[in-house]
Coordinates of C-alpha atoms and ligand atoms in Angstrom, one line a residue:
M1 CA -176.7 -39.8 67.4
K2 CA -179.9 -40.8 68.9
K3 CA -182.2 -43.1 66.9
W4 CA -185.8 -43.7 67.1
W5 CA -185.4 -47.1 68.3
H6 CA -182.8 -46.6 71.5
D7 CA -185.7 -46.0 74.0
K8 CA -187.7 -48.7 72.7
V9 CA -189.2 -52.1 74.4
A10 CA -189.3 -55.0 72.0
Y11 CA -191.5 -58.5 72.2
Q12 CA -191.0 -61.5 70.1
I13 CA -194.2 -63.4 69.2
Y14 CA -193.9 -67.0 68.0
P15 CA -197.5 -66.8 66.2
K16 CA -198.3 -70.3 66.1
S17 CA -198.2 -70.6 69.7
F18 CA -199.7 -67.0 70.7
Y19 CA -203.4 -66.8 70.4
D20 CA -205.6 -68.8 68.1
T21 CA -208.8 -67.2 67.1
N22 CA -210.7 -69.7 65.0
G23 CA -209.9 -73.1 66.9
D24 CA -207.8 -74.7 64.6
G25 CA -205.2 -75.0 67.4
I26 CA -202.6 -72.4 65.7
G27 CA -202.3 -69.1 66.9
D28 CA -202.8 -66.4 63.9
L29 CA -202.5 -63.0 63.0
K30 CA -206.4 -62.1 64.0
G31 CA -204.8 -63.5 67.5
I32 CA -202.0 -60.8 67.3
I33 CA -204.4 -58.1 66.8
N34 CA -206.7 -59.1 69.5
K35 CA -204.0 -58.8 71.8
L36 CA -202.4 -55.8 70.9
D37 CA -203.9 -53.7 73.8
Y38 CA -202.1 -56.5 76.4
L39 CA -199.1 -55.6 74.8
K40 CA -199.3 -51.9 74.7
E41 CA -200.3 -52.1 78.6
L42 CA -197.3 -53.9 79.1
G43 CA -195.3 -51.3 77.7
I44 CA -194.1 -52.8 74.4
D45 CA -193.4 -50.5 71.4
I46 CA -191.7 -52.9 69.0
I47 CA -193.0 -56.5 67.9
W48 CA -191.1 -58.9 66.2
L49 CA -192.9 -61.8 64.7
S50 CA -191.4 -65.1 64.2
P51 CA -192.3 -66.1 60.4
I52 CA -195.4 -66.0 59.0
Y53 CA -194.6 -66.2 55.4
C54 CA -196.2 -69.1 53.3
S55 CA -194.2 -72.5 54.4
P56 CA -194.4 -76.3 54.6
M57 CA -193.3 -75.6 58.4
V58 CA -190.5 -78.4 58.6
D59 CA -188.7 -75.7 60.5
Q60 CA -191.6 -73.9 61.6
G61 CA -191.7 -71.4 59.2
Y62 CA -188.1 -70.7 58.7
D63 CA -188.4 -72.7 55.6
I64 CA -190.0 -70.1 53.4
S65 CA -191.9 -71.5 50.1
D66 CA -193.3 -67.6 49.1
Y67 CA -191.6 -64.7 50.7
Y68 CA -194.6 -62.6 49.4
N69 CA -197.8 -64.3 51.0
I70 CA -198.8 -65.1 54.4
D71 CA -199.4 -68.6 55.5
P72 CA -203.0 -69.5 55.4
S73 CA -202.5 -71.1 58.8
F74 CA -201.9 -67.7 60.0
G75 CA -204.2 -65.5 58.1
T76 CA -204.2 -63.4 54.9
M77 CA -202.4 -60.3 53.5
D78 CA -205.6 -58.5 54.7
D79 CA -205.0 -59.5 58.4
M80 CA -201.2 -58.2 58.0
E81 CA -202.5 -55.1 56.8
T82 CA -205.2 -55.0 59.5
L83 CA -202.4 -55.6 62.2
L84 CA -199.8 -52.9 60.6
K85 CA -202.8 -50.3 60.8
E86 CA -203.8 -51.2 64.3
T87 CA -200.1 -51.3 65.5
K88 CA -199.4 -47.7 64.0
K89 CA -202.8 -46.4 66.0
R90 CA -201.1 -47.5 69.1
N91 CA -197.5 -46.1 68.2
M92 CA -196.3 -49.6 68.0
Y93 CA -194.0 -51.2 65.4
V94 CA -193.9 -54.5 63.7
I95 CA -190.6 -56.0 62.5
M96 CA -190.7 -59.3 60.7
D97 CA -188.3 -62.2 60.4
L98 CA -186.0 -62.0 57.4
V99 CA -184.9 -65.4 56.6
V100 CA -182.5 -65.3 53.5
N101 CA -179.9 -67.5 54.1
H102 CA -182.2 -70.2 52.8
C103 CA -185.6 -70.7 51.4
S104 CA -187.8 -74.1 51.4
D105 CA -187.2 -76.9 49.2
K106 CA -190.9 -76.2 48.1
H107 CA -189.9 -72.7 46.9
E108 CA -190.2 -72.3 43.0
W109 CA -186.6 -71.4 42.7
F110 CA -185.4 -74.5 44.2
R111 CA -187.9 -76.9 42.4
K112 CA -186.7 -75.4 38.9
A113 CA -183.3 -76.0 40.3
L114 CA -183.9 -79.6 40.6
E115 CA -185.6 -79.9 37.5
D116 CA -182.5 -78.4 35.7
P117 CA -179.3 -78.1 38.2
D118 CA -177.1 -76.7 35.4
G119 CA -179.7 -73.9 34.6
E120 CA -180.4 -70.4 35.6
Y121 CA -181.9 -71.3 38.6
G122 CA -179.5 -74.1 40.0
E123 CA -177.2 -70.9 40.0
Y124 CA -179.6 -69.5 42.8
F125 CA -178.2 -72.5 45.2
Y126 CA -174.9 -73.7 46.1
I127 CA -174.8 -77.2 43.6
R128 CA -171.5 -79.2 43.3
E129 CA -170.3 -82.2 41.9
G130 CA -169.7 -85.0 44.3
K131 CA -166.4 -86.4 45.1
G132 CA -166.6 -89.9 43.8
N133 CA -169.4 -91.3 45.6
K134 CA -169.0 -88.7 48.4
P135 CA -170.5 -85.3 49.0
P136 CA -168.2 -82.3 48.1
C137 CA -166.7 -82.1 51.6
N138 CA -167.6 -83.1 55.1
W139 CA -169.0 -80.1 56.8
R140 CA -171.9 -81.0 59.3
S141 CA -175.3 -79.3 59.3
Y142 CA -176.7 -77.5 62.3
F143 CA -179.5 -79.8 62.6
G144 CA -177.1 -83.1 62.2
G145 CA -175.9 -84.9 59.2
S146 CA -174.0 -83.7 56.4
V147 CA -174.7 -80.3 54.8
W148 CA -175.1 -81.9 51.1
K149 CA -178.0 -83.5 49.9
K150 CA -178.0 -85.5 46.6
I151 CA -179.9 -84.5 43.8
P152 CA -181.5 -87.6 42.4
N153 CA -180.3 -89.2 39.3
T154 CA -177.0 -87.0 39.3
N155 CA -174.0 -86.8 41.0
K156 CA -174.5 -83.3 42.1
Y157 CA -175.2 -82.2 45.5
Y158 CA -177.1 -79.3 46.8
F159 CA -176.0 -77.3 50.3
H160 CA -178.2 -76.7 53.4
A161 CA -176.6 -75.1 56.6
F162 CA -179.9 -76.6 58.5
A163 CA -182.2 -79.0 57.3
K164 CA -182.5 -80.7 54.0
E165 CA -185.6 -78.8 53.2
Q166 CA -184.0 -75.6 53.9
P167 CA -181.5 -75.2 50.8
D168 CA -179.1 -72.4 51.2
L169 CA -179.5 -69.4 48.7
N170 CA -176.2 -68.4 46.7
W171 CA -175.4 -64.9 47.8
E172 CA -172.6 -65.0 45.4
N173 CA -175.3 -64.7 42.6
P174 CA -176.1 -60.8 41.7
K175 CA -179.7 -62.1 40.4
V176 CA -180.5 -63.9 44.1
K177 CA -179.2 -60.7 46.0
E178 CA -181.4 -58.5 43.6
E179 CA -184.8 -60.8 44.3
I180 CA -183.8 -60.3 48.0
Y181 CA -183.3 -56.9 47.9
K182 CA -186.6 -56.3 46.1
M183 CA -188.6 -58.6 48.4
I184 CA -187.1 -56.6 51.4
N185 CA -187.8 -53.4 50.1
W186 CA -191.3 -54.4 49.2
W187 CA -192.4 -55.2 53.1
L188 CA -190.5 -52.0 54.3
D189 CA -193.1 -50.2 51.6
K190 CA -195.8 -52.0 53.2
G191 CA -195.0 -50.1 56.5
L192 CA -192.7 -52.7 58.4
A193 CA -190.3 -51.0 60.9
G194 CA -187.7 -53.2 60.1
F195 CA -186.5 -57.1 60.6
R196 CA -184.9 -59.5 62.7
I197 CA -182.3 -61.3 60.4
D198 CA -182.1 -64.8 60.8
A199 CA -179.0 -66.7 60.8
I200 CA -177.3 -64.1 58.8
I201 CA -173.7 -64.7 59.6
N202 CA -174.4 -68.0 57.6
I203 CA -174.6 -66.2 54.0
K204 CA -170.7 -66.2 53.3
K205 CA -169.2 -69.6 52.6
D206 CA -165.9 -70.7 51.9
L207 CA -166.4 -71.9 48.1
S208 CA -163.3 -74.0 48.1
F209 CA -165.5 -76.6 50.2
Q210 CA -162.8 -78.1 51.6
D211 CA -162.5 -80.9 54.4
F212 CA -162.0 -80.0 57.7
E213 CA -160.5 -82.6 60.6
A214 CA -163.7 -84.5 61.9
D215 CA -164.9 -83.6 65.0
G216 CA -167.3 -86.4 65.8
D217 CA -167.9 -90.2 65.1
D218 CA -169.6 -89.2 62.3
G219 CA -166.6 -88.3 60.3
L220 CA -168.1 -84.5 60.0
C221 CA -167.1 -81.3 61.2
D222 CA -169.4 -78.4 62.3
M223 CA -169.6 -75.9 59.5
S224 CA -169.4 -73.3 62.2
K225 CA -165.6 -74.2 61.7
M226 CA -165.7 -72.7 58.3
L227 CA -167.5 -69.6 59.5
E228 CA -164.6 -68.9 61.8
K229 CA -162.4 -68.8 58.7
V230 CA -164.0 -67.4 55.9
I231 CA -163.8 -63.5 55.2
G232 CA -165.9 -61.3 53.2
I233 CA -169.2 -61.5 55.1
G234 CA -168.8 -57.7 55.5
D235 CA -168.9 -56.5 52.0
M236 CA -172.3 -58.7 51.8
L237 CA -173.8 -57.4 54.9
K238 CA -172.9 -53.6 53.7
E239 CA -174.5 -53.8 50.6
L240 CA -177.6 -55.7 51.7
K241 CA -178.0 -52.8 54.3
E242 CA -177.2 -50.0 51.4
E243 CA -179.7 -51.8 49.1
T244 CA -182.6 -51.9 51.7
F245 CA -182.8 -51.0 55.6
D246 CA -180.8 -47.6 55.1
K247 CA -183.5 -46.4 53.0
Y248 CA -186.1 -47.0 55.5
D249 CA -184.0 -46.2 58.5
A250 CA -185.2 -49.3 59.3
F251 CA -184.6 -51.2 62.8
T252 CA -182.4 -54.1 62.1
V253 CA -181.3 -56.9 64.6
G254 CA -179.3 -59.4 63.4
E255 CA -178.8 -63.1 64.7
V256 CA -175.3 -63.2 65.1
F257 CA -173.4 -65.6 66.9
N258 CA -169.9 -65.4 66.3
A259 CA -168.8 -61.9 65.7
K260 CA -165.2 -62.0 66.0
E261 CA -163.4 -60.6 69.1
G262 CA -162.9 -56.6 68.5
E263 CA -165.6 -56.7 65.6
L264 CA -168.5 -55.6 67.2
Y265 CA -168.3 -52.2 65.8
K266 CA -168.6 -53.2 62.6
F267 CA -171.9 -54.6 63.2
I268 CA -173.7 -52.4 65.6
G269 CA -171.2 -49.1 65.5
K270 CA -172.2 -45.9 64.2
D271 CA -172.1 -47.3 60.5
G272 CA -172.8 -50.9 61.4
Y273 CA -174.5 -53.6 59.3
F274 CA -177.5 -53.4 61.7
S275 CA -179.0 -51.5 64.4
S276 CA -178.3 -54.3 67.0
I277 CA -177.4 -57.9 67.4
F278 CA -178.7 -60.2 69.9
D279 CA -176.4 -60.4 72.9
F280 CA -176.4 -64.5 73.2
D281 CA -173.6 -64.5 75.9
M282 CA -175.9 -65.8 78.6
E283 CA -177.4 -68.2 76.2
V284 CA -174.1 -70.0 75.1
L285 CA -172.9 -70.2 78.4
G286 CA -171.7 -73.7 79.1
Q287 CA -172.3 -74.5 75.5
E288 CA -169.4 -76.4 74.1
Q289 CA -171.1 -76.7 70.4
S290 CA -174.4 -75.3 69.2
N291 CA -177.0 -78.1 68.6
R292 CA -175.3 -80.7 70.8
W293 CA -177.0 -80.5 73.8
Y294 CA -175.4 -83.2 75.4
L295 CA -172.3 -81.4 75.6
N296 CA -173.6 -78.6 77.8
K297 CA -172.2 -77.9 80.9
D298 CA -173.8 -76.3 84.0
F299 CA -172.1 -73.1 85.1
T300 CA -172.5 -71.0 88.2
T301 CA -173.9 -67.8 89.2
N302 CA -170.6 -66.1 89.2
Q303 CA -169.7 -67.0 85.8
L304 CA -173.1 -65.8 84.5
R305 CA -172.4 -62.6 86.1
D306 CA -169.1 -62.3 84.3
V307 CA -170.5 -62.9 81.0
I308 CA -173.3 -60.4 81.5
F309 CA -170.6 -57.7 82.6
K310 CA -168.3 -58.6 79.6
S311 CA -171.0 -58.4 77.5
Q312 CA -172.3 -55.2 78.6
I313 CA -168.8 -53.6 78.6
E314 CA -167.8 -54.9 75.2
A315 CA -170.8 -52.5 73.7
L316 CA -170.2 -49.2 75.6
G317 CA -169.3 -46.7 73.3
I318 CA -169.9 -48.7 70.4
G319 CA -173.7 -49.5 70.3
F320 CA -176.8 -51.3 71.7
K321 CA -177.2 -55.0 71.8
A322 CA -180.6 -56.5 71.8
N323 CA -180.8 -58.2 75.4
I324 CA -182.8 -61.5 75.9
I325 CA -183.2 -64.0 78.5
E326 CA -184.9 -66.4 76.0
N327 CA -186.4 -66.8 72.4
H328 CA -188.1 -69.5 70.6
D329 CA -184.8 -71.6 70.1
E330 CA -183.9 -71.8 73.9
P331 CA -185.2 -73.1 76.8
R332 CA -187.3 -70.9 79.2
G333 CA -184.9 -68.6 80.9
A334 CA -186.8 -69.0 84.5
S335 CA -185.8 -72.5 84.0
R336 CA -182.1 -72.2 82.5
Y337 CA -180.9 -69.2 85.0
I338 CA -182.6 -70.3 88.2
M339 CA -181.2 -72.8 90.0
D340 CA -183.4 -76.0 90.2
G341 CA -186.0 -75.9 93.3
E342 CA -185.0 -71.9 93.5
C343 CA -187.5 -70.8 90.8
N344 CA -190.5 -68.8 92.1
D345 CA -191.9 -65.2 91.5
I346 CA -189.0 -63.5 93.6
S347 CA -186.2 -65.1 91.6
K348 CA -188.3 -64.6 88.5
K349 CA -188.3 -60.9 89.3
A350 CA -184.7 -60.9 90.0
L351 CA -184.2 -62.1 86.1
A352 CA -186.6 -59.6 85.0
I353 CA -184.1 -56.9 86.4
I354 CA -181.5 -58.3 84.4
E355 CA -183.6 -58.2 81.0
V356 CA -184.4 -54.9 81.4
M357 CA -181.7 -53.0 83.3
R358 CA -178.8 -53.9 80.9
R359 CA -177.7 -51.5 78.6
G360 CA -179.4 -52.0 75.3
I361 CA -182.9 -52.9 73.7
P362 CA -185.0 -55.6 75.8
F363 CA -186.6 -58.1 73.8
I364 CA -189.0 -60.0 75.7
Y365 CA -190.1 -63.3 74.7
Q366 CA -193.8 -64.2 74.8
G367 CA -194.5 -65.5 78.2
Q368 CA -191.6 -64.7 79.8
E369 CA -193.5 -61.9 81.3
I370 CA -195.8 -63.9 83.1
G371 CA -192.8 -66.4 84.1
M372 CA -193.7 -69.2 81.9
T373 CA -191.1 -72.1 82.5
N374 CA -190.0 -75.2 80.8
N375 CA -192.5 -78.0 80.0
K376 CA -192.0 -81.5 81.0
V377 CA -192.5 -84.1 78.2
D378 CA -192.6 -87.8 78.8
C379 CA -191.9 -89.3 75.5
I380 CA -189.9 -88.2 72.6
D381 CA -192.6 -88.5 70.0
K382 CA -194.3 -85.6 71.8
F383 CA -191.8 -83.4 70.8
N384 CA -192.3 -81.4 67.2
D385 CA -189.0 -79.4 67.1
I386 CA -186.6 -80.9 64.1
S387 CA -183.5 -80.1 66.4
T388 CA -184.8 -82.0 69.3
I389 CA -185.4 -85.0 67.5
E390 CA -182.1 -84.6 65.9
N391 CA -180.3 -84.2 69.2
Y392 CA -182.4 -87.4 71.1
D393 CA -181.1 -89.5 68.2
R394 CA -177.6 -88.3 68.2
A395 CA -177.5 -88.4 72.1
I396 CA -178.4 -92.4 71.9
R397 CA -176.0 -92.6 69.0
E398 CA -173.3 -91.7 71.4
G399 CA -174.5 -94.0 73.7
F400 CA -176.7 -92.2 76.1
S401 CA -180.1 -94.3 77.4
K402 CA -183.5 -93.4 76.5
E403 CA -183.9 -92.0 79.6
E404 CA -180.5 -89.7 79.8
A405 CA -181.6 -88.4 76.2
L406 CA -185.1 -87.8 77.1
R407 CA -184.0 -85.9 80.4
L408 CA -181.5 -84.1 78.5
V409 CA -183.9 -83.1 75.5
N410 CA -186.6 -81.8 78.2
K411 CA -183.8 -79.6 79.3
F412 CA -182.7 -77.8 76.3
S413 CA -185.6 -78.4 73.7
R414 CA -186.5 -75.6 71.6
D415 CA -190.3 -76.9 72.0
N416 CA -190.1 -75.4 76.1
A417 CA -190.5 -72.0 74.6
R418 CA -193.1 -72.9 71.9
T419 CA -195.7 -74.4 73.9
P420 CA -199.1 -72.2 73.4
F421 CA -199.1 -68.9 75.6
Q422 CA -200.8 -69.1 79.0
W423 CA -203.8 -66.9 78.9
D424 CA -206.1 -67.9 81.7
N425 CA -207.2 -70.9 83.6
S426 CA -209.5 -72.2 81.2
I427 CA -209.2 -75.3 78.9
N428 CA -205.8 -75.1 76.8
A429 CA -205.1 -72.3 78.8
G430 CA -207.0 -70.0 76.9
F431 CA -205.1 -70.5 73.9
T432 CA -207.5 -72.4 71.8
K433 CA -211.0 -73.3 71.8
G434 CA -209.9 -76.5 69.4
T435 CA -206.7 -79.0 70.0
P436 CA -203.5 -77.0 70.3
W437 CA -201.0 -77.9 67.9
L438 CA -198.4 -78.2 70.8
Q439 CA -199.3 -79.5 74.1
V440 CA -199.9 -76.7 76.5
N441 CA -197.7 -76.8 79.8
E442 CA -199.8 -78.4 82.5
N443 CA -198.7 -75.5 84.8
Y444 CA -201.0 -73.3 83.2
K445 CA -203.5 -73.1 86.2
E446 CA -200.8 -71.6 88.2
I447 CA -199.1 -69.4 85.8
N448 CA -201.5 -67.3 83.5
A449 CA -201.8 -64.0 82.4
K450 CA -205.3 -63.6 83.6
L451 CA -204.3 -64.1 87.4
Q452 CA -201.4 -61.9 87.1
I453 CA -202.9 -58.7 85.3
D454 CA -204.8 -57.2 88.3
D455 CA -202.3 -58.8 90.9
K456 CA -199.9 -55.9 91.6
D457 CA -197.4 -58.2 93.2
S458 CA -197.4 -60.6 90.1
V459 CA -194.5 -61.1 87.5
L460 CA -196.3 -59.3 85.2
S461 CA -196.9 -56.2 86.8
F462 CA -193.1 -56.5 88.1
Y463 CA -192.3 -56.5 84.4
K464 CA -194.4 -53.5 84.0
K465 CA -192.8 -51.6 86.6
L466 CA -189.2 -52.0 85.1
I467 CA -190.5 -51.0 81.7
N468 CA -192.4 -47.8 83.4
L469 CA -189.2 -46.8 84.8
R470 CA -187.3 -47.1 81.7
K471 CA -189.9 -45.0 79.9
S472 CA -190.4 -42.6 82.8
N473 CA -189.5 -39.1 82.0
E474 CA -187.4 -38.9 85.2
Y475 CA -185.0 -42.0 84.4
K476 CA -185.5 -42.6 80.8
E477 CA -182.1 -41.0 80.0
V478 CA -180.1 -42.9 82.7
V479 CA -182.0 -46.3 81.6
V480 CA -181.3 -46.1 78.0
Y481 CA -178.1 -44.4 77.8
G482 CA -176.6 -44.7 80.9
E483 CA -172.9 -46.3 81.1
F484 CA -173.0 -49.8 82.5
I485 CA -170.2 -50.1 85.6
P486 CA -169.8 -53.4 87.0
D487 CA -169.6 -53.4 91.1
L488 CA -169.5 -55.9 94.2
E489 CA -167.9 -58.4 92.6
V490 CA -166.2 -59.4 95.5
Y491 CA -169.1 -61.0 96.8
D492 CA -170.0 -64.2 95.3
N493 CA -173.5 -64.8 93.7
V494 CA -174.2 -61.1 93.7
I495 CA -175.0 -59.3 90.7
A496 CA -174.5 -55.6 91.0
F497 CA -173.9 -52.7 88.7
Y498 CA -174.4 -48.7 88.2
R499 CA -176.0 -47.3 85.1
K500 CA -174.4 -43.7 85.2
G501 CA -176.3 -41.1 83.3
A502 CA -175.4 -37.3 82.4
N503 CA -177.3 -36.2 85.7
K504 CA -178.3 -39.7 87.3
C505 CA -176.8 -42.5 88.9
L506 CA -178.9 -45.9 89.4
M507 CA -177.4 -49.1 91.1
V508 CA -179.0 -52.6 90.6
I509 CA -177.8 -55.2 93.4
I510 CA -179.0 -58.7 93.0
N511 CA -178.7 -61.4 95.6
Y512 CA -178.7 -64.0 92.9
Q513 CA -178.8 -67.0 95.1
N514 CA -181.0 -68.9 97.7
K515 CA -179.6 -67.4 101.1
E516 CA -179.3 -64.0 102.6
Q517 CA -176.4 -61.9 101.8
I518 CA -174.9 -59.0 104.0
I519 CA -173.2 -56.1 102.0
N520 CA -170.9 -53.1 103.2
F521 CA -172.8 -50.1 101.8
N522 CA -172.3 -46.5 102.9
K523 CA -174.3 -44.6 100.0
T524 CA -177.3 -42.6 100.4
Y525 CA -179.8 -43.8 98.2
K526 CA -183.6 -44.1 97.4
I527 CA -185.3 -47.1 96.3
L528 CA -187.2 -47.4 93.1
I529 CA -187.8 -50.9 92.6
N530 CA -187.7 -54.2 94.9
N531 CA -188.8 -57.3 94.4
Y532 CA -189.4 -57.9 98.1
K533 CA -191.8 -55.3 100.4
D534 CA -189.0 -54.0 102.5
L535 CA -185.0 -53.7 102.7
K536 CA -183.0 -54.1 105.6
F537 CA -180.4 -51.4 106.0
V538 CA -178.7 -51.2 109.3
N539 CA -175.1 -50.0 110.6
N540 CA -174.1 -49.4 106.6
E541 CA -175.1 -53.0 105.9
L542 CA -177.5 -53.9 103.5
M543 CA -178.9 -57.3 104.3
L544 CA -180.5 -59.0 101.0
K545 CA -183.1 -61.8 101.1
P546 CA -182.9 -64.7 98.9
Y547 CA -183.0 -63.5 95.2
Q548 CA -183.5 -59.9 96.5
G549 CA -183.1 -57.5 93.5
I550 CA -183.2 -53.7 94.1
I551 CA -183.1 -50.5 92.1
I552 CA -181.9 -47.5 94.0
E553 CA -180.9 -44.1 93.0
I554 CA -177.7 -42.9 94.1
L555 CA -178.3 -39.5 95.9
Ligands
ISL601 O1 -178.7 -72.6 67.5 C1 -177.6 -72.0 67.1 C2 -176.8 -71.9 68.0 O2 -177.0 -72.1 69.5 C3 -177.4 -71.7 65.8 O3 -177.0 -72.9 65.5 C4 -178.2 -71.6 64.7 O4 -177.6 -70.3 63.9 C5 -179.4 -71.0 65.3 O5 -180.4 -71.7 65.6 C6 -179.9 -70.3 63.9 O6 -181.7 -70.2 64.3 C7 -182.3 -69.5 63.5 O7 -182.2 -70.0 62.1 C8 -182.8 -71.7 62.2 C9 -184.2 -71.4 62.9 O8 -184.4 -73.0 63.1 C10 -184.3 -71.0 64.1 O9 -185.5 -71.4 64.8 C11 -183.6 -69.6 64.2 O10 -183.9 -68.6 64.9 C12 -183.1 -71.9 60.5 O11 -183.8 -70.8 60.0
CA602 CA1 -205.9 -70.3 64.1

């Protein structure tokens, strides 16, 4: 059955770094409103806003202290309502970030829980007695250290999967669920089109809180180990959907990392818990463990191709994944998926083809469309992201030198994606008239939106072309619904596949390497998109230039 969101293109805004209108160095809702035409022009339909609720910003808004209000640094509820009105006028949709695995330690519920851990609000969280003078179990939180934090003057501990300022909400308590459903419906009533749902796979805990075998010198074990074993998340997600999203035909995208093999249909199938989930397979390539960056390994283009193919095939006949190259937790795609020294407009356009031509819903992260890259930071104090600091400290504890640790965090820091959007070549890249909350990437004079808007050969214009193809009357059906069929796997470093629709067949061929490649080819075709000016085709041989990427229609 067709859904209203199948043919849409989504865009993630990290509000703090998008556009600042009042000179306080922090992007705001008025800034987003100001740039709606830019996004419309690009072809965006759905905007996902990273959290803008009231927050002490320990984890940049992913620690919410009031779900019903806008953080003053971003603006007011009036601004939010204006944004909803202005997007509606342009046939655009807004989805917000739904962060309900945890709240902030400054949330009223948690403050009350601390005052009286045995009282009503204590039940809103997971509070347990320590084992002697040790925490209830040895699980490690995602941002390092135990998942347990002691409540002063007691032998009780509360549970936090992320930072200690992000206590986990007790999803076994019906009152908590009721509060959450009420809040979600309140927002949907306001006119939101849906949600991106944060860290949702963490809401089900194994309440026996048993120790696991340690996997590090700290005597702890990654809590993801528990998630692999625990059962019962399905019932929770089903109820969540029935009590909220279903009633509004909302578009929901779950942040789900560890869906078990063969269980994708439960998440995004016909009656799935969500409309879609992010495809993280490219992101976790080379990752041994999330949030331990020093374990990350390099990967080859063939490996990259294989994970893309595997993930695409997995979704066929089941549903639509949300396709990303980067987000606010990942390094910039241009820096991560293009080999060192090979990053240029041509290779960025090749990556853009992968973004838009996979089957699923493209989610473009702010700045990706102009080819923003990782930042270079020369000193650990200049980072802001909580997990960057933790990774740095941990690398040093595990024996890396300061230089190595700094190199490592430069490569993987979440701040890479969070530097201010590069609008033009004026001071602070035109992001703010004040002092930006996070250092602007110094390459903004070469990479910025203004330079690219009127340049028909820019990365930005290329993204527009791809999105136009996806939206064109002629090719919409095949780009949105066409099957995904891999091809040319005998060639190293070539990423090629068909999109086969009801009446049309497209083929994507990308020579994903820095040298020419000849491909035997005996089909009749029409070129639709090419990141070079021409394509050499002689005697049934395609001669592809470095990083040349083409989309052709097979006739
Ligand atoms: O990072 C991960 C895998 O690579 C996971 O450990 C983790 O589930 C993921 O980072 C969760 O991220 C989301 O929730 C966090 C927040 O800091 C991130 O920004 C957000 O995207 C806590 O709310
Ligand atoms: Ca501002």
